[in-house]
PDB file of C-alpha atoms in Angstrom:
ATOM      1  CA  MET A   1      -5.410  -0.256  -1.723  1.00 86.00           C
ATOM      2  CA  LYS A   2      -3.296  -3.103  -0.459  1.00 95.00           C
ATOM      3  CA  MET A   3      -1.335  -3.844   2.692  1.00 96.00           C
ATOM      4  CA  ALA A   4       2.446  -4.031   3.004  1.00 98.00           C
ATOM      5  CA  ARG A   5       5.279  -3.820   5.496  1.00 98.00           C
ATOM      6  CA  VAL A   6       8.106  -1.310   5.252  1.00 98.00           C
ATOM      7  CA  VAL A   7      11.265  -3.381   4.832  1.00 98.00           C
ATOM      8  CA  GLY A   8      13.872  -0.791   3.941  1.00 98.00           C
ATOM      9  CA  THR A   9      14.802   2.671   2.828  1.00 97.00           C
ATOM     10  CA  VAL A  10      16.079   4.030  -0.455  1.00 96.00           C
ATOM     11  CA  VAL A  11      18.789   6.661  -0.756  1.00 95.00           C
ATOM     12  CA  SER A  12      19.032   8.454  -4.068  1.00 94.00           C
ATOM     13  CA  SER A  13      21.313  11.435  -4.556  1.00 92.00           C
ATOM     14  CA  VAL A  14      20.269  11.943  -8.163  1.00 94.00           C
ATOM     15  CA  LYS A  15      16.567  11.908  -8.918  1.00 93.00           C
ATOM     16  CA  ASN A  16      13.775  13.759 -10.640  1.00 93.00           C
ATOM     17  CA  GLU A  17      13.327  17.185  -9.083  1.00 94.00           C
ATOM     18  CA  THR A  18       9.708  16.404  -8.176  1.00 93.00           C
ATOM     19  CA  LEU A  19      11.030  13.702  -5.816  1.00 93.00           C
ATOM     20  CA  GLU A  20      13.179  16.130  -3.840  1.00 93.00           C
ATOM     21  CA  GLY A  21      12.274  16.027  -0.150  1.00 93.00           C
ATOM     22  CA  LYS A  22      10.138  12.920  -0.452  1.00 94.00           C
ATOM     23  CA  LYS A  23      10.949   9.806   1.560  1.00 96.00           C
ATOM     24  CA  ILE A  24      11.390   6.708  -0.565  1.00 97.00           C
ATOM     25  CA  LEU A  25      10.883   3.319   1.081  1.00 98.00           C
ATOM     26  CA  LEU A  26      11.024  -0.343   0.178  1.00 98.00           C
ATOM     27  CA  ILE A  27       7.812  -2.170   0.994  1.00 98.00           C
ATOM     28  CA  ARG A  28       6.707  -5.755   0.632  1.00 98.00           C
ATOM     29  CA  SER A  29       3.105  -6.929   0.362  1.00 97.00           C
ATOM     30  CA  ILE A  30       1.550  -8.780   3.307  1.00 96.00           C
ATOM     31  CA  ASP A  31      -1.429 -11.074   3.471  1.00 93.00           C
ATOM     32  CA  ARG A  32      -4.242 -10.926   6.013  1.00 89.00           C
ATOM     33  CA  HIS A  33      -2.099 -12.870   8.482  1.00 90.00           C
ATOM     34  CA  GLY A  34       0.703 -10.350   8.192  1.00 92.00           C
ATOM     35  CA  ARG A  35       2.929 -12.721   6.202  1.00 95.00           C
ATOM     36  CA  GLU A  36       5.123 -11.070   3.604  1.00 97.00           C
ATOM     37  CA  PHE A  37       4.954 -12.266   0.019  1.00 97.00           C
ATOM     38  CA  GLY A  38       6.290 -11.179  -3.355  1.00 97.00           C
ATOM     39  CA  LYS A  39       9.288  -9.029  -4.058  1.00 97.00           C
ATOM     40  CA  PRO A  40       9.952  -5.735  -2.289  1.00 97.00           C
ATOM     41  CA  PHE A  41       9.234  -2.634  -4.329  1.00 97.00           C
ATOM     42  CA  VAL A  42       9.807   1.093  -4.077  1.00 97.00           C
ATOM     43  CA  ALA A  43       7.094   3.420  -2.820  1.00 97.00           C
ATOM     44  CA  LEU A  44       6.931   7.082  -1.900  1.00 97.00           C
ATOM     45  CA  ASP A  45       5.891   7.744   1.659  1.00 97.00           C
ATOM     46  CA  SER A  46       3.123  10.330   2.103  1.00 96.00           C
ATOM     47  CA  VAL A  47       2.423   9.678   5.801  1.00 97.00           C
ATOM     48  CA  GLY A  48       5.739   9.338   7.672  1.00 97.00           C
ATOM     49  CA  ALA A  49       5.978   5.534   7.873  1.00 97.00           C
ATOM     50  CA  GLY A  50       9.076   3.757   9.173  1.00 96.00           C
ATOM     51  CA  ILE A  51      10.804   0.410   8.892  1.00 97.00           C
ATOM     52  CA  GLY A  52       8.769  -2.462  10.316  1.00 97.00           C
ATOM     53  CA  GLU A  53       5.445  -0.637  10.192  1.00 97.00           C
ATOM     54  CA  GLU A  54       2.486  -2.122   8.380  1.00 97.00           C
ATOM     55  CA  VAL A  55       1.008   0.267   5.869  1.00 98.00           C
ATOM     56  CA  PHE A  56      -1.490   0.443   3.058  1.00 95.00           C
ATOM     57  CA  TYR A  57      -0.575   1.733  -0.329  1.00 97.00           C
ATOM     58  CA  ALA A  58      -1.937   2.691  -3.732  1.00 96.00           C
ATOM     59  CA  ARG A  59      -0.384   1.564  -6.990  1.00 95.00           C
ATOM     60  CA  GLY A  60      -0.658   2.537 -10.609  1.00 91.00           C
ATOM     61  CA  LYS A  61      -2.110   5.908 -11.501  1.00 88.00           C
ATOM     62  CA  GLU A  62      -3.550   6.195  -7.981  1.00 89.00           C
ATOM     63  CA  GLY A  63      -0.009   5.955  -6.618  1.00 86.00           C
ATOM     64  CA  ALA A  64       0.561   9.550  -7.721  1.00 86.00           C
ATOM     65  CA  PHE A  65      -2.697  10.929  -6.254  1.00 87.00           C
ATOM     66  CA  PRO A  66      -1.286  11.802  -2.792  1.00 89.00           C
ATOM     67  CA  TRP A  67       1.021  14.303  -4.474  1.00 89.00           C
ATOM     68  CA  HIS A  68      -1.648  16.043  -6.550  1.00 89.00           C
ATOM     69  CA  PRO A  69      -1.496  18.650  -8.024  1.00 91.00           C
ATOM     70  CA  GLN A  70       2.259  18.111  -8.326  1.00 88.00           C
ATOM     71  CA  PRO A  71       2.959  15.564 -11.073  1.00 88.00           C
ATOM     72  CA  VAL A  72       5.216  12.973  -9.412  1.00 89.00           C
ATOM     73  CA  PRO A  73       6.668   9.997 -11.298  1.00 91.00           C
ATOM     74  CA  SER A  74       5.471   7.351  -8.858  1.00 89.00           C
ATOM     75  CA  ASP A  75       3.418   4.235  -9.384  1.00 91.00           C
ATOM     76  CA  ALA A  76       3.271   3.343  -5.679  1.00 96.00           C
ATOM     77  CA  SER A  77       2.690   5.511  -2.617  1.00 96.00           C
ATOM     78  CA  ILE A  78       2.138   4.681   1.022  1.00 97.00           C
ATOM     79  CA  VAL A  79      -1.114   6.371   1.990  1.00 96.00           C
ATOM     80  CA  GLY A  80      -1.679   5.128   5.552  1.00 97.00           C
ATOM     81  CA  ILE A  81      -0.179   3.356   8.540  1.00 97.00           C
ATOM     82  CA  LEU A  82      -2.117   0.331   9.809  1.00 95.00           C
ATOM     83  CA  ASP A  83      -2.910   0.413  13.505  1.00 94.00           C
ATOM     84  CA  ARG A  84      -4.763  -2.894  13.301  1.00 88.00           C
ATOM     85  CA  TYR A  85      -6.949  -4.875  10.945  1.00 83.00           C
ATOM     86  CA  ASN A  86      -9.566  -7.572  11.362  1.00 82.00           C
ATOM     87  CA  PHE A  87     -10.819 -10.091   8.875  1.00 79.00           C
ATOM     88  CA  LYS A  88     -14.045 -12.021   9.018  1.00 77.00           C
ATOM     89  CA  ARG A  89     -13.301 -15.708   9.064  1.00 71.00           C
ATOM     90  CA  GLN A  90     -14.263 -17.502   5.869  1.00 67.00           C
ATOM     91  CA  GLY A  91     -14.112 -21.206   5.220  1.00 65.00           C
ATOM     92  CA  GLY A  92     -12.576 -22.078   8.574  1.00 53.00           C
ATOM     93  CA  GLU A  93      -9.539 -19.791   8.344  1.00 50.00           C
TER      94      GLU A  93
END
């Protein structure tokens, strides 16, 4: 799993029926300092996250696991909301 920040929402009036009722968000990866990097991407929300919250997510095949046994066409899902995180300092950082 990786960390990201919710940076937007997605509205889709026409979508696969298995996505009905699921919240779709735009997230952007963050590093251990909370700095955003990379391009935003679409993820399904399985925990009720909102804009500005820091979350962790699963990608690839694991991105569909929160919806099991329903087969959902998703390669990224938010699976938790970060309350806080700590990193052990390495190399003076």
